[in-house]
Amino acid sequence: MSIKLPSIIADFVRAKNDFQVEAMLACLTEDAIVEDEGQTLRGTAAIKSWLERTHAQYDDRLDVIGVQSEGSRYIVTAQVFGNFDGSPVPLDFDFVIAAGKISALCITLHGE
């Protein structure tokens, strides 16, 4: 069974797995917000630094295993593989879409 994601989220995941920073940023609104590991990042400049830092630290890849949606909100569950203890780990990627782009992303352990 294939999991159907909105194209902007599918593009983001593909770019994340290929570590194409500019392609990931192109999926975001200029004022996008990302919440991850207790920090909140605002705007593409801060998000770019976070993407580069987390890739260097974890070299992580996503394998999407589920999606739920309600309106403009999509919760994508993925097994995340990388250079960290406990890999792979299931995470929820809570995306909000606005004007065809990702305006918010909150990353948490699956089910939290």
PDB file of C-alpha atoms in Angstrom:
ATOM      1  CA  MET A   1       0.000   0.000   0.000  1.00  0.00           C
ATOM      2  CA  SER A   2       1.384   3.378  -1.002  1.00  0.00           C
ATOM      3  CA  ILE A   3       0.964   6.359   1.345  1.00  0.00           C
ATOM      4  CA  LYS A   4      -0.386   9.455  -0.397  1.00  0.00           C
ATOM      5  CA  LEU A   5       1.111  12.710   0.847  1.00  0.00           C
ATOM      6  CA  PRO A   6       0.300  16.227  -0.329  1.00  0.00           C
ATOM      7  CA  SER A   7       2.861  17.076  -2.998  1.00  0.00           C
ATOM      8  CA  ILE A   8       4.563  19.798  -0.922  1.00  0.00           C
ATOM      9  CA  ILE A   9       5.138  17.348   1.954  1.00  0.00           C
ATOM     10  CA  ALA A  10       6.285  14.603  -0.428  1.00  0.00           C
ATOM     11  CA  ASP A  11       8.730  17.106  -1.960  1.00  0.00           C
ATOM     12  CA  PHE A  12      10.015  18.051   1.508  1.00  0.00           C
ATOM     13  CA  VAL A  13      10.526  14.402   2.538  1.00  0.00           C
ATOM     14  CA  ARG A  14      12.284  13.575  -0.738  1.00  0.00           C
ATOM     15  CA  ALA A  15      14.569  16.609  -0.354  1.00  0.00           C
ATOM     16  CA  LYS A  16      15.234  15.691   3.296  1.00  0.00           C
ATOM     17  CA  ASN A  17      16.240  12.151   2.357  1.00  0.00           C
ATOM     18  CA  ASP A  18      18.502  13.463  -0.434  1.00  0.00           C
ATOM     19  CA  PHE A  19      19.783  16.288   1.820  1.00  0.00           C
ATOM     20  CA  GLN A  20      18.887  19.001  -0.657  1.00  0.00           C
ATOM     21  CA  VAL A  21      18.700  22.012   1.692  1.00  0.00           C
ATOM     22  CA  GLU A  22      17.532  24.544  -0.893  1.00  0.00           C
ATOM     23  CA  ALA A  23      14.807  22.160  -2.094  1.00  0.00           C
ATOM     24  CA  MET A  24      13.619  21.713   1.509  1.00  0.00           C
ATOM     25  CA  LEU A  25      13.577  25.469   2.060  1.00  0.00           C
ATOM     26  CA  ALA A  26      11.615  25.957  -1.174  1.00  0.00           C
ATOM     27  CA  CYS A  27       8.813  23.925   0.427  1.00  0.00           C
ATOM     28  CA  LEU A  28       8.501  26.405   3.320  1.00  0.00           C
ATOM     29  CA  THR A  29       6.886  29.803   3.713  1.00  0.00           C
ATOM     30  CA  GLU A  30       9.403  32.586   4.446  1.00  0.00           C
ATOM     31  CA  ASP A  31       8.080  32.883   8.020  1.00  0.00           C
ATOM     32  CA  ALA A  32       7.791  29.141   8.673  1.00  0.00           C
ATOM     33  CA  ILE A  33       8.151  27.819  12.213  1.00  0.00           C
ATOM     34  CA  VAL A  34       9.824  24.528  13.150  1.00  0.00           C
ATOM     35  CA  GLU A  35       9.689  22.990  16.629  1.00  0.00           C
ATOM     36  CA  ASP A  36      12.131  20.163  17.354  1.00  0.00           C
ATOM     37  CA  GLU A  37      13.983  18.869  20.413  1.00  0.00           C
ATOM     38  CA  GLY A  38      12.702  21.687  22.646  1.00  0.00           C
ATOM     39  CA  GLN A  39      13.633  24.541  20.346  1.00  0.00           C
ATOM     40  CA  THR A  40      11.565  26.786  18.118  1.00  0.00           C
ATOM     41  CA  LEU A  41      13.051  28.065  14.869  1.00  0.00           C
ATOM     42  CA  ARG A  42      11.468  30.939  12.952  1.00  0.00           C
ATOM     43  CA  GLY A  43      12.140  31.820   9.343  1.00  0.00           C
ATOM     44  CA  THR A  44      14.112  30.115   6.630  1.00  0.00           C
ATOM     45  CA  ALA A  45      17.546  31.371   7.773  1.00  0.00           C
ATOM     46  CA  ALA A  46      17.182  29.746  11.213  1.00  0.00           C
ATOM     47  CA  ILE A  47      15.633  26.640   9.676  1.00  0.00           C
ATOM     48  CA  LYS A  48      18.498  26.321   7.185  1.00  0.00           C
ATOM     49  CA  SER A  49      21.037  26.319  10.035  1.00  0.00           C
ATOM     50  CA  TRP A  50      18.969  23.695  11.887  1.00  0.00           C
ATOM     51  CA  LEU A  51      18.734  21.473   8.786  1.00  0.00           C
ATOM     52  CA  GLU A  52      22.491  21.635   8.231  1.00  0.00           C
ATOM     53  CA  ARG A  53      23.283  21.028  11.908  1.00  0.00           C
ATOM     54  CA  THR A  54      20.910  18.083  12.353  1.00  0.00           C
ATOM     55  CA  HIS A  55      22.058  16.456   9.106  1.00  0.00           C
ATOM     56  CA  ALA A  56      25.700  16.725  10.163  1.00  0.00           C
ATOM     57  CA  GLN A  57      24.871  15.344  13.612  1.00  0.00           C
ATOM     58  CA  TYR A  58      22.426  12.557  12.699  1.00  0.00           C
ATOM     59  CA  ASP A  59      22.643  11.937   8.919  1.00  0.00           C
ATOM     60  CA  ASP A  60      18.975  10.984   9.210  1.00  0.00           C
ATOM     61  CA  ARG A  61      16.517   9.618   6.654  1.00  0.00           C
ATOM     62  CA  LEU A  62      12.741   9.237   6.820  1.00  0.00           C
ATOM     63  CA  ASP A  63      10.633   6.234   5.886  1.00  0.00           C
ATOM     64  CA  VAL A  64       7.000   7.394   5.943  1.00  0.00           C
ATOM     65  CA  ILE A  65       4.727   4.783   7.509  1.00  0.00           C
ATOM     66  CA  GLY A  66       1.492   6.731   7.995  1.00  0.00           C
ATOM     67  CA  VAL A  67      -0.382   9.990   7.590  1.00  0.00           C
ATOM     68  CA  GLN A  68      -3.448  11.565   9.156  1.00  0.00           C
ATOM     69  CA  SER A  69      -5.009  14.801   8.018  1.00  0.00           C
ATOM     70  CA  GLU A  70      -7.496  17.370   9.203  1.00  0.00           C
ATOM     71  CA  GLY A  71      -7.962  20.461   7.073  1.00  0.00           C
ATOM     72  CA  SER A  72      -4.557  22.015   6.400  1.00  0.00           C
ATOM     73  CA  ARG A  73      -2.828  19.908   9.065  1.00  0.00           C
ATOM     74  CA  TYR A  74      -1.052  16.643   8.247  1.00  0.00           C
ATOM     75  CA  ILE A  75       0.587  14.386  10.817  1.00  0.00           C
ATOM     76  CA  VAL A  76       3.119  12.211   9.043  1.00  0.00           C
ATOM     77  CA  THR A  77       4.541   9.290  10.994  1.00  0.00           C
ATOM     78  CA  ALA A  78       7.961   8.102   9.888  1.00  0.00           C
ATOM     79  CA  GLN A  79      10.635   5.708  10.998  1.00  0.00           C
ATOM     80  CA  VAL A  80      13.737   7.864  11.231  1.00  0.00           C
ATOM     81  CA  PHE A  81      17.063   6.170  10.593  1.00  0.00           C
ATOM     82  CA  GLY A  82      20.392   7.799  11.340  1.00  0.00           C
ATOM     83  CA  ASN A  83      23.518   8.054  13.452  1.00  0.00           C
ATOM     84  CA  PHE A  84      21.879   8.126  16.891  1.00  0.00           C
ATOM     85  CA  ASP A  85      21.109   5.701  19.707  1.00  0.00           C
ATOM     86  CA  GLY A  86      17.921   3.706  19.194  1.00  0.00           C
ATOM     87  CA  SER A  87      17.820   4.168  15.411  1.00  0.00           C
ATOM     88  CA  PRO A  88      15.335   3.789  13.897  1.00  0.00           C
ATOM     89  CA  VAL A  89      12.845   5.750  15.990  1.00  0.00           C
ATOM     90  CA  PRO A  90       9.215   6.547  15.110  1.00  0.00           C
ATOM     91  CA  LEU A  91       8.561  10.288  14.941  1.00  0.00           C
ATOM     92  CA  ASP A  92       5.496  12.363  14.127  1.00  0.00           C
ATOM     93  CA  PHE A  93       5.977  15.298  11.760  1.00  0.00           C
ATOM     94  CA  ASP A  94       3.030  17.652  12.283  1.00  0.00           C
ATOM     95  CA  PHE A  95       2.852  19.846   9.160  1.00  0.00           C
ATOM     96  CA  VAL A  96       0.601  22.864   8.602  1.00  0.00           C
ATOM     97  CA  ILE A  97       0.098  23.930   4.990  1.00  0.00           C
ATOM     98  CA  ALA A  98      -0.699  27.540   4.025  1.00  0.00           C
ATOM     99  CA  ALA A  99      -0.896  28.903   0.487  1.00  0.00           C
ATOM    100  CA  GLY A 100       0.536  25.654  -0.877  1.00  0.00           C
ATOM    101  CA  LYS A 101       3.653  25.660   1.319  1.00  0.00           C
ATOM    102  CA  ILE A 102       4.627  24.375   4.749  1.00  0.00           C
ATOM    103  CA  SER A 103       4.071  27.114   7.334  1.00  0.00           C
ATOM    104  CA  ALA A 104       4.739  25.047  10.462  1.00  0.00           C
ATOM    105  CA  LEU A 105       6.379  21.764  11.405  1.00  0.00           C
ATOM    106  CA  CYS A 106       6.466  20.226  14.874  1.00  0.00           C
ATOM    107  CA  ILE A 107       8.501  17.035  15.356  1.00  0.00           C
ATOM    108  CA  THR A 108       7.765  14.737  18.307  1.00  0.00           C
ATOM    109  CA  LEU A 109       8.147  11.109  19.304  1.00  0.00           C
ATOM    110  CA  HIS A 110       5.292   9.112  17.798  1.00  0.00           C
ATOM    111  CA  GLY A 111       2.223   9.256  19.998  1.00  0.00           C
ATOM    112  CA  GLU A 112       3.358  12.095  22.290  1.00  0.00           C
TER     113      GLU A 112
END
